[in-house]
RNA sequence: UGGGACGUUGGCAAGCGGUUAAGCCACCGGGUUUUGAUCCCGGCAUUCGCAGGUUCGAAUCCUGCCGUCCCAGCCA
C-alpha cells in the first residue's frame, strides 16, 4: 500500500501525526509508536470506523510501530462472536493486518480485577449499595454538584470483602457496584465516582460463565491500552471528557500511561452513521440487512461495489481534525469514479429498452463489431459485440419533439451507435395506447466503426444491444438512502422522525435489463462501466453461473440530467 | 447557570507573527472527445465567528463576547 496516507492530501501533517512526531523527537515513548483499533463486538463496522482504522494502522506503519486489534468486550448482554468475525473480515477487506496482535479486553479481566483490588486497598474505590436510580439522583447535574453516597466511607477491609463476594456470586444483580472514589462535586460528571464493576449473571461469548461481575468500558479501556503498551490511544472527540478519568486511573495504578488523542468522527451527507440508527433501518425492514448496498457499513459498501482503495483514498483526502464535520457524499463518489474509470471495462447495457429496426440492414445478418474494453487502459484489449437488424436502445435516448439542446435520436436525426454505425430515425411506431413501441431507422453502411468517409459529424453516440443476442439480467440501481442532506435534522417535538427521510426511491430494480452477451461470463465481484450509465458490480449473493445480477455502485456524472433538472426547476 | 472542545470559501482542509490565505470535492464557464463520461484550461475567501488590544506587521499572540458540539448508563 505504500505510504500514500502519510501526508493528509489536504496539506502538511495532520495534528495527530504532528503530535506523534513531537513525542518521537522528545523521546517520550523512547521513539516507540503503538496504536490499536478497539471496537465493541456488538454490531458491524461502518465507514466512520474506517476512518479510525485507517488512522490507527497507517500511523503505526508510518512510524515503524504496530497496531493491534482489540475487542472491548465488556458488556456480555449485547456482544457476540458473530460480530467479532465480521469485524475482522471487514478490517482485512479494507486492507489492514494486525498480525498476531489480536486481543480482547476480556483477556484482561483477571488483571483488571487485581487492579481494582489495588484501588480498594488504596482507599480509591468502594462498593456502593445505592440502587441505579439512587446513584443517578446522587450524581447531581452539570450545574449542581452531586452528593456522597452513604456507603462511600467504608473501610478498605469491608470494601474488599464485599467486592470479593460480588465476584463470588454471593450478591444479586443490581445489589451493588464498585465505584471509583474521586469527587462527587467535580465539574466533569465523569469524575463523580464512576462505576467500575456491575454484577451481571450473563454468559460472555469468550469467558463463558467464569465471571458474574463485568468491568465498565470506562474502567477497562484505558487499562487495556496500558497493559498492551499502547503509546497513542486515538479515539473520537466524544471521549475527550473521559480522558481525565482515564488519566486518573492510570496515575492511581502507577502503570504505563498512553497518550489519548481525540479526533472528529466522520459524518457523510444523505446517510446516518450511528449503530443504533443503522440497526433500526435493518430491523425496521427499510433495508435488506447490514450488507444492503445502501448502508454505509463496510459490508454494504463492499456489496455496492466500492473498492477498499477508493475508501482509503477518500479518507486520505478528507484528512483529520477536531472540527465537527460532515463530508459531501460527492467526495466519496469522486474517489470511486476516479479509480473505476481507470480499472473498469466498458460494456453496453440497456436498462429501459426501446426497439429499433434498421430497415435497410439485411435480415438475418449478424456482424461482430470490435469494441474497446477500456479507453483508459489499452491493455484491457477489445471484444466483439454482435450487431444485427433489430436492436434495443435506451428509451430516454429518443425524443419525438426534442428541445434544442437534446442531441440524441429524434425523427429525421442521425446519431452514432457506439462501435457500430450511424443511424437515422425514419419513423415512429406506436401501439393502440399511443405509446412508442418501435423506431424504424436506416443506417449508413459507410459509417461502419463509427465514422464516415465524408467526415460527417453526429452530435450523439448511443449504446445499444442486438435484440437477438440479449442477455437478460436484473440490475439494481441504488441512490442515496435518505432524501435529506442530514436525515437526523428533524424537529422531534413536532413529531418528525429521522427515519421518515428514508428515500423510498433509493432502490429501483430493472428485473430484466438488456445486456450485451459478453456479460454472461461475469463473475461475482466483477466491476464494469455500463456505458453512459455508471459503474456496476456483479452481486455476490444473487448471481449464479451465467446469470449475473448487477448492483449500481455509482452513476457516471450526467451533465444532461443536470441541465434538464435546471430547466425544470 | 457547570465542565470539556471546536469556529478559515457551499462541503472538507492547509496555515503555527511577514504567503497574492495552499489543495481537494461541489459549483460556474471554455476546449478535446465514437461515453453529454474521462481528460485539459480558466473562474471560485481583499479575508479568516464578532469586537477590542499588543505589534512596524495578526487567520496566527492577548482579552471579552457570540455560535456549534459533547457530558447527568450499573452503554461503548
XYZ file of C-alpha atoms (C1' of nucleotides) in Angstrom:
645
model
C 0.000 0.000 0.000
C 2.980 2.298 0.357
C 2.888 5.420 2.443
C 0.241 7.236 0.477
C -1.543 8.093 3.692
C 1.382 9.695 5.354
C 0.537 13.205 4.418
C -3.027 14.256 4.545
C -3.955 15.119 0.994
C -5.046 18.422 2.416
C -1.639 19.774 3.213
C 1.074 19.051 5.764
C 0.961 16.588 8.607
C -2.344 16.368 10.437
C -2.389 17.309 14.112
C -2.190 13.715 15.314
C 0.894 12.920 13.276
C 2.430 16.201 14.393
C 1.836 15.093 17.962
C 3.342 11.659 17.351
C 6.386 13.210 15.710
C 6.809 15.560 18.613
C 6.714 12.644 21.039
C 9.266 10.847 18.920
C 11.548 13.867 18.866
C 11.389 14.318 22.608
C 11.809 10.604 23.210
C 8.627 10.443 25.212
C 7.925 6.791 24.490
C 11.504 6.035 23.516
C 10.510 6.607 19.912
C 8.014 3.774 20.057
C 4.646 4.123 18.316
C 1.908 1.666 19.120
C -1.768 2.067 18.363
C -4.859 -0.072 18.437
C -8.317 -0.245 16.949
C -10.743 -1.073 19.773
C -14.226 -1.991 18.521
C -17.002 -3.408 20.660
C -18.267 -6.613 19.018
C -21.886 -5.617 19.088
C -22.501 -4.517 15.519
C -20.989 -4.074 12.100
C -18.307 -1.615 11.092
C -19.217 1.427 9.005
C -17.182 3.936 7.064
C -16.829 6.073 10.175
C -14.939 3.197 11.771
C -12.852 3.004 8.606
C -11.539 6.470 9.411
C -10.314 5.265 12.792
C -8.960 2.006 11.374
C -7.107 3.867 8.655
C -5.585 6.275 11.166
C -4.592 3.649 13.705
C -2.989 1.296 11.217
C -1.450 3.932 8.963
C 0.194 5.878 11.749
C 1.664 2.732 13.262
C 3.040 1.694 9.885
C 4.398 5.127 9.021
C 6.370 5.386 12.241
C 7.630 1.840 12.264
C 5.324 0.784 15.057
C 2.449 -1.625 15.216
C -1.292 -1.570 15.528
C -3.320 -4.217 17.247
C -6.951 -5.151 17.099
C -8.603 -5.263 20.489
C -12.199 -6.070 21.104
C -13.623 -4.111 24.002
C -15.967 -6.890 25.014
C -17.002 -5.724 28.445
C -20.754 -5.998 28.027
C -21.892 -9.621 27.608
C -25.509 -8.552 27.191
C -25.042 -7.307 23.655
C -21.898 -8.812 22.275
C -21.412 -11.877 20.141
C -18.743 -13.813 18.214
C -20.755 -13.233 15.063
C -19.639 -9.631 15.302
C -16.009 -10.315 16.071
C -15.751 -12.456 12.951
C -17.492 -9.856 10.828
C -15.298 -7.055 12.163
C -12.116 -8.980 11.426
C -13.323 -9.755 7.944
C -14.166 -6.105 7.268
C -10.820 -4.800 8.509
C -8.954 -7.268 6.317
C -11.112 -6.306 3.374
C -10.230 -2.653 3.961
C -6.618 -3.692 3.591
C -5.187 -3.788 7.099
C -3.466 -6.531 9.036
C -2.923 -6.715 12.785
C -0.761 -9.831 12.535
C -0.785 -11.814 15.770
C -1.808 -8.782 17.780
C -5.397 -9.724 18.331
C -6.598 -9.033 21.825
C -9.731 -8.895 23.902
C -10.451 -6.758 26.915
C -11.918 -9.940 28.367
C -8.396 -11.407 28.323
C -7.563 -8.826 30.967
C -10.497 -9.455 33.291
C -8.254 -11.057 35.919
C -5.674 -8.252 35.742
C -8.397 -5.657 35.820
C -9.826 -7.351 38.887
C -6.447 -7.180 40.603
C -6.124 -3.527 39.651
C -9.498 -2.920 41.251
C -8.417 -4.561 44.487
C -5.351 -2.327 44.465
C -7.522 0.740 44.251
C -9.751 -0.535 47.028
C -6.705 -1.097 49.221
C -5.536 2.425 48.462
C -8.921 3.714 49.511
C -9.667 4.829 45.953
C -12.628 2.576 45.224
C -15.641 1.408 47.181
C -18.631 -0.868 46.953
C -21.809 1.149 46.717
C -25.172 -0.316 47.605
C -27.214 2.558 46.282
C -29.661 1.496 43.575
C -29.139 2.593 39.994
C -31.830 5.236 40.422
C -30.296 6.495 43.638
C -26.876 6.720 42.050
C -28.377 8.860 39.348
C -30.011 11.129 41.901
C -26.837 11.434 43.927
C -24.829 12.278 40.827
C -26.235 15.791 40.566
C -26.455 17.657 37.271
C -23.994 19.547 35.115
C -24.662 22.659 37.134
C -25.236 21.137 40.566
C -22.670 19.056 42.424
C -23.512 15.504 43.408
C -23.694 14.107 46.938
C -21.594 11.424 48.537
C -23.116 8.010 48.836
C -23.668 6.886 52.451
C -21.548 3.841 51.587
C -18.630 5.931 50.385
C -16.547 5.801 53.529
C -16.463 2.124 54.311
C -13.160 0.641 55.366
C -10.883 -0.936 52.778
C -11.370 -4.258 54.528
C -15.142 -4.097 54.217
C -14.908 -2.992 50.579
C -12.509 -5.790 49.793
C -14.779 -8.341 51.410
C -17.834 -7.054 49.597
C -16.012 -6.884 46.265
C -14.809 -10.471 46.666
C -18.345 -11.545 47.452
C -19.502 -9.726 44.317
C -17.063 -11.769 42.299
C -18.049 -14.965 44.112
C -21.625 -14.507 43.025
C -22.969 -14.029 46.537
C -24.642 -10.745 45.659
C -27.514 -10.378 43.233
C -27.598 -8.229 40.127
C -28.183 -4.592 40.957
C -27.398 -5.113 44.640
C -24.240 -3.070 44.423
C -21.437 -1.811 42.180
C -17.795 -0.933 42.597
C -17.130 2.760 42.201
C -14.009 4.847 41.951
C -13.739 7.288 44.836
C -12.918 10.579 43.167
C -15.043 13.672 43.706
C -18.826 13.924 43.715
C -18.609 17.676 43.213
C -16.275 17.502 40.235
C -17.368 19.789 37.363
C -16.714 16.889 34.980
C -19.506 14.435 35.623
C -17.333 11.513 34.566
C -15.253 12.136 37.674
C -18.197 11.863 40.082
C -17.333 8.388 41.366
C -17.857 6.465 38.128
C -18.915 2.830 38.193
C -16.134 0.310 37.633
C -17.937 -3.005 38.038
C -21.516 -4.149 37.853
C -22.934 -7.573 38.679
C -24.294 -9.440 35.699
C -25.042 -13.136 35.671
C -24.625 -13.303 31.936
C -22.841 -15.691 29.619
C -19.913 -13.997 27.945
C -19.011 -15.029 24.397
C -15.418 -15.676 25.426
C -15.209 -16.087 29.182
C -18.394 -18.086 29.426
C -19.701 -18.182 32.979
C -16.457 -17.595 34.812
C -17.429 -14.049 35.701
C -20.541 -12.519 37.183
C -19.035 -9.056 37.555
C -18.050 -7.136 34.466
C -15.876 -4.036 34.180
C -17.409 -0.950 32.625
C -15.856 0.420 29.449
C -14.509 3.442 31.317
C -12.691 1.212 33.744
C -11.450 -1.346 31.226
C -10.488 0.767 28.246
C -7.556 2.800 29.495
C -6.045 -0.059 31.453
C -6.320 -2.336 28.436
C -4.346 0.165 26.376
C -1.815 0.386 29.174
C -1.426 -3.383 29.506
C -0.750 -3.662 25.791
C 1.819 -0.887 25.862
C -0.109 1.388 23.546
C 1.603 4.759 23.167
C -1.070 6.741 21.339
C -4.716 5.949 22.021
C -6.679 7.525 19.213
C -10.403 7.965 19.651
C -13.216 10.283 18.723
C -13.902 13.598 20.428
C -16.825 12.308 22.446
C -14.261 10.678 24.734
C -12.419 13.873 25.434
C -14.496 14.280 28.582
C -13.366 10.857 29.711
C -9.644 11.449 29.341
C -9.263 12.965 32.842
C -10.815 9.823 34.259
C -8.548 7.506 32.273
C -5.588 9.586 33.381
C -6.737 9.347 36.976
C -6.954 5.541 36.860
C -3.548 5.187 35.226
C -1.927 7.519 37.739
C -3.587 5.814 40.684
C -2.374 2.439 39.427
C 1.068 3.819 38.557
C 1.207 1.906 35.276
C 2.244 2.727 31.703
C 0.370 5.817 30.608
C -0.613 6.093 26.924
C -1.478 9.447 25.377
C -5.080 9.696 24.278
C -5.698 11.944 21.279
C -9.200 12.698 20.080
C -10.324 13.430 16.529
C -13.667 14.293 14.939
C -15.794 11.356 13.809
C -16.726 11.004 10.154
C -20.175 12.067 9.020
C -21.490 11.871 5.479
C -24.337 13.706 3.809
C -27.523 11.795 2.998
C -26.859 8.987 5.432
C -26.709 8.113 9.122
C -23.738 6.704 10.947
C -24.905 5.694 14.409
C -25.044 1.995 15.121
C -28.422 2.446 16.746
C -29.945 4.083 13.690
C -28.395 1.603 11.286
C -29.849 -1.175 13.409
C -33.253 0.481 13.196
C -33.048 0.533 9.405
C -32.284 -3.169 9.373
C -34.827 -4.204 11.972
C -37.490 -1.937 10.562
C -37.148 -3.617 7.186
C -36.155 -0.424 5.407
C -33.132 -2.240 4.018
C -32.409 -5.897 3.436
C -29.714 -6.179 6.089
C -26.427 -4.801 7.385
C -24.963 -5.566 3.963
C -27.660 -3.780 1.994
C -25.799 -1.812 -0.697
C -27.372 1.411 0.537
C -25.875 1.081 4.001
C -22.700 2.989 4.930
C -21.460 -0.191 6.579
C -18.280 -1.672 5.189
C -20.303 -4.727 4.213
C -22.859 -2.557 2.484
C -20.242 -0.571 0.625
C -18.483 -3.763 -0.359
C -21.625 -5.258 -1.797
C -22.393 -1.996 -3.512
C -19.103 -2.320 -5.361
C -16.925 0.173 -3.503
C -13.241 -0.707 -3.510
C -11.065 -0.623 -0.396
C -8.571 1.590 -2.206
C -11.225 4.146 -3.115
C -12.319 4.286 0.510
C -8.739 4.717 1.658
C -8.156 7.463 -0.889
C -11.316 9.175 0.290
C -10.127 9.066 3.885
C -6.781 10.478 2.830
C -8.433 13.406 1.082
C -10.793 14.099 3.936
C -7.966 14.477 6.434
C -8.170 14.555 10.204
C -9.033 17.373 12.551
C -11.122 18.057 15.610
C -13.687 20.184 13.829
C -17.195 18.821 13.740
C -17.734 17.988 10.089
C -19.927 16.335 7.518
C -18.314 15.304 4.269
C -20.104 15.633 0.947
C -21.004 12.222 -0.377
C -19.792 13.534 -3.737
C -16.240 13.372 -2.374
C -16.568 9.636 -1.756
C -18.216 9.113 -5.124
C -15.477 11.076 -6.842
C -12.784 8.820 -5.375
C -14.673 5.782 -6.514
C -15.210 7.010 -10.078
C -11.596 8.073 -10.277
C -10.493 4.509 -9.603
C -13.188 2.710 -11.565
C -12.657 4.930 -14.592
C -9.146 3.542 -14.778
C -9.959 -0.064 -13.988
C -13.468 -0.991 -15.107
C -14.149 -2.443 -18.538
C -16.875 -0.789 -20.571
C -19.897 -2.747 -21.585
C -23.282 -1.921 -23.129
C -26.481 -2.472 -21.177
C -29.906 -1.082 -21.967
C -31.970 -0.591 -18.827
C -35.196 0.747 -20.274
C -35.395 -0.593 -23.833
C -36.911 0.838 -26.992
C -36.828 -1.357 -30.090
C -35.047 -0.135 -33.196
C -35.420 -1.809 -36.589
C -32.867 -0.906 -39.232
C -34.879 -1.182 -42.410
C -32.006 -1.253 -44.879
C -29.936 -3.734 -42.890
C -30.144 -7.312 -44.236
C -32.408 -9.617 -42.286
C -30.615 -12.473 -40.592
C -27.192 -10.875 -40.876
C -25.008 -10.548 -37.824
C -21.800 -8.561 -37.670
C -19.282 -8.795 -34.869
C -18.266 -5.252 -34.078
C -14.944 -4.681 -32.383
C -15.263 -2.744 -29.143
C -12.529 -1.262 -26.961
C -12.848 -2.550 -23.406
C -11.340 0.414 -21.650
C -10.179 3.595 -23.378
C -8.182 4.426 -20.238
C -6.273 1.163 -20.368
C -5.068 -0.179 -23.670
C -4.015 -3.471 -22.103
C -7.661 -4.252 -21.403
C -7.966 -5.125 -25.086
C -11.067 -5.402 -27.210
C -14.093 -7.674 -27.539
C -16.676 -8.469 -30.221
C -20.226 -7.250 -29.881
C -22.921 -8.650 -32.199
C -24.868 -6.185 -34.350
C -27.995 -7.004 -36.323
C -31.153 -5.561 -37.872
C -33.138 -5.387 -34.635
C -31.667 -3.607 -31.658
C -32.604 -2.001 -28.399
C -31.581 1.474 -27.384
C -32.381 3.370 -24.210
C -35.891 4.801 -24.258
C -34.561 8.054 -22.856
C -32.222 8.390 -25.836
C -35.114 9.179 -28.150
C -37.396 12.190 -28.122
C -40.074 12.812 -30.668
C -40.089 16.524 -30.118
C -36.656 17.324 -28.721
C -35.567 20.613 -27.198
C -32.622 22.385 -28.860
C -30.014 21.028 -26.502
C -31.037 17.402 -26.915
C -28.594 15.745 -29.256
C -29.646 12.147 -29.168
C -32.062 10.403 -31.529
C -35.167 12.147 -32.891
C -37.250 11.871 -36.043
C -35.066 12.543 -39.066
C -31.949 12.874 -36.964
C -28.748 10.908 -37.344
C -26.747 9.579 -34.399
C -23.939 7.125 -33.910
C -24.365 3.712 -32.353
C -21.208 3.188 -30.335
C -18.726 0.892 -32.071
C -21.186 0.362 -34.964
C -22.945 2.600 -37.492
C -24.680 5.920 -37.944
C -28.422 5.511 -37.996
C -31.207 7.912 -38.896
C -34.695 7.730 -37.447
C -37.293 7.475 -40.225
C -40.499 6.546 -38.484
C -42.057 6.224 -35.035
C -44.335 3.242 -34.420
C -46.969 3.353 -31.683
C -49.339 0.860 -30.144
C -53.079 1.350 -29.557
C -52.470 3.352 -26.411
C -50.184 5.749 -28.218
C -47.039 4.514 -26.585
C -43.948 4.429 -28.753
C -43.033 0.786 -29.278
C -40.562 0.878 -32.100
C -38.363 3.119 -34.199
C -37.827 2.425 -37.887
C -34.369 3.602 -38.855
C -31.872 3.349 -41.690
C -28.137 3.004 -41.377
C -25.244 4.251 -43.452
C -23.128 1.219 -44.464
C -20.204 3.585 -44.980
C -20.172 4.517 -41.304
C -19.036 1.138 -40.035
C -16.957 1.537 -36.904
C -18.433 4.918 -36.183
C -17.113 7.319 -38.796
C -17.822 8.172 -42.434
C -15.588 8.860 -45.437
C -17.139 12.286 -45.827
C -16.192 13.158 -42.252
C -19.797 13.925 -41.362
C -20.343 14.682 -37.654
C -23.153 13.497 -35.410
C -23.867 15.049 -32.067
C -24.892 11.944 -30.200
C -23.463 8.496 -29.588
C -25.777 5.880 -28.130
C -25.207 2.499 -26.520
C -27.290 -0.391 -27.827
C -27.670 -4.132 -27.794
C -28.670 -6.583 -30.509
C -32.168 -7.914 -29.801
C -31.380 -11.469 -30.826
C -28.295 -11.639 -28.657
C -29.527 -10.041 -25.472
C -28.593 -11.411 -22.079
C -31.341 -10.524 -19.642
C -30.236 -9.724 -16.122
C -31.597 -7.958 -13.067
C -29.990 -4.593 -12.426
C -30.453 -2.799 -9.143
C -29.991 0.950 -9.274
C -29.183 2.426 -5.893
C -29.485 6.009 -4.826
C -28.916 7.903 -1.576
C -30.550 6.194 1.382
C -32.092 9.480 2.542
C -33.631 12.432 0.779
C -32.377 14.917 3.365
C -28.777 16.061 3.453
C -28.877 15.460 7.219
C -31.673 12.985 7.922
C -31.311 13.428 11.670
C -32.046 17.138 11.471
C -35.706 16.814 12.448
C -37.964 18.505 14.947
C -38.886 15.605 17.192
C -41.073 17.842 19.333
C -43.479 18.211 16.460
C -43.440 14.521 15.730
C -40.908 14.459 12.924
C -38.903 11.266 12.656
C -35.478 10.938 11.079
C -36.495 7.655 9.511
C -39.229 9.388 7.523
C -36.439 10.920 5.480
C -35.709 7.458 4.129
C -35.574 7.619 0.346
C -38.258 5.256 -0.914
C -36.674 5.539 -4.352
C -33.262 4.522 -3.099
C -33.631 1.213 -4.915
C -35.008 0.865 -8.423
C -34.905 -2.615 -9.886
C -34.764 -3.371 -13.595
C -35.779 -7.010 -13.459
C -34.684 -7.778 -16.956
C -32.174 -5.321 -18.324
C -30.834 -5.963 -21.834
C -27.142 -6.750 -21.553
C -24.622 -7.416 -24.274
C -23.881 -11.167 -24.378
C -20.293 -10.896 -23.121
C -21.717 -10.300 -19.664
C -22.823 -13.935 -19.409
C -19.367 -14.782 -18.125
C -19.295 -12.040 -15.491
C -18.278 -13.342 -12.080
C -19.415 -12.151 -8.657
C -17.369 -9.145 -7.645
C -16.556 -8.123 -11.240
C -16.960 -4.429 -11.923
C -17.985 -2.787 -15.171
C -18.846 0.565 -16.539
C -22.223 0.290 -18.216
C -21.559 2.800 -20.943
C -23.248 6.141 -20.275
C -24.891 4.790 -17.102
C -22.359 4.244 -14.376
C -20.285 1.662 -12.611
C -21.862 -1.652 -11.687
C -20.704 -4.782 -9.913
C -21.884 -8.358 -10.038
C -23.765 -9.055 -6.827
C -22.090 -11.640 -4.644
C -25.310 -13.121 -3.295
C -27.901 -13.050 -6.060
C -25.830 -14.151 -9.041
C -25.467 -17.664 -10.381
C -23.249 -19.059 -13.118
C -24.165 -17.421 -16.410
C -26.861 -15.350 -14.726
C -25.341 -12.314 -13.071
C -27.301 -9.782 -11.054
C -25.879 -6.275 -11.064
C -25.731 -3.501 -8.482
C -25.096 0.062 -9.468
C -22.108 1.233 -7.487
C -22.220 4.858 -8.596
C -23.634 6.707 -11.563
C -21.499 8.481 -14.143
C -21.644 12.258 -13.929
C -24.603 13.276 -16.014
C -24.443 16.802 -17.369
C -27.548 16.293 -19.487
C -29.632 15.225 -16.483
C -28.350 18.221 -14.573
C -29.259 20.526 -17.418
C -32.765 19.094 -17.608
C -33.230 19.414 -13.882
C -32.130 23.017 -14.013
C -34.598 23.865 -16.723
C -37.435 22.136 -14.946
C -36.957 23.845 -11.670
C -26.491 28.905 35.266
C -21.145 23.787 35.386
C -17.173 21.352 32.697
C -14.754 19.983 28.032
C -13.928 21.002 22.839
C -14.469 23.441 18.179
C -15.313 28.016 14.814
C -10.643 29.757 7.744
C -14.880 29.925 0.833
C -21.197 25.771 -0.456
C -18.559 20.827 1.881
C -13.663 19.218 3.735
C -8.946 21.444 4.988
C -3.666 23.708 4.869
C -1.841 27.751 7.508
C 1.923 27.710 13.807
C 3.786 36.639 13.739
C 5.883 38.960 7.369
C 2.335 33.935 1.784
C -1.115 37.328 -3.859
C -4.871 32.966 2.561
C -2.450 26.088 -0.349
C -5.061 21.795 -2.179
C -9.435 18.535 -2.938
C -14.849 17.982 -3.710
C -19.015 20.849 -5.353
C -20.349 24.760 -8.500
C -19.696 28.051 -12.991
C -17.555 28.843 -17.715
C -14.342 27.196 -22.250
C -11.569 23.245 -25.191
C -10.784 17.930 -26.665
C -13.782 13.513 -27.187
C -17.070 7.310 -31.136
C -19.462 7.603 -23.296
C -23.443 14.909 -22.661
C -18.113 10.191 -19.144
C -12.878 10.812 -18.820
C -9.132 14.490 -19.864
C -7.397 19.714 -20.333
C -7.712 25.044 -19.312
C -9.911 29.111 -16.569
C -13.144 31.177 -12.523
C -14.496 30.469 -7.314
C -12.378 33.999 0.712
C -9.002 41.989 -0.313
C -10.435 37.968 4.065
C -10.051 34.054 8.476
C -17.269 33.793 14.052
C -17.588 39.089 16.165
C -15.389 43.260 18.916
C -11.342 45.370 21.070
C -5.977 45.173 22.268
C -0.443 44.014 21.545
C 2.921 44.673 17.252
C 6.360 48.225 12.086
C 3.280 43.849 10.704
C -2.147 39.349 13.257
C -6.043 33.999 10.427
C -1.788 33.235 13.549
C -0.435 36.425 20.341
C -3.918 38.661 24.463
C -8.925 39.988 26.363
C -14.133 39.907 26.010
C -18.349 38.385 23.563
C -21.230 35.160 20.043
C -22.271 30.395 17.817
C -21.965 24.950 17.427
C -20.942 20.122 19.517
C -20.100 16.630 23.786
C -21.135 15.171 29.159
C -26.074 13.783 34.224
C -25.762 4.484 31.542
C -24.829 -0.391 36.578
C -23.746 1.508 27.218
C -19.432 1.912 24.403
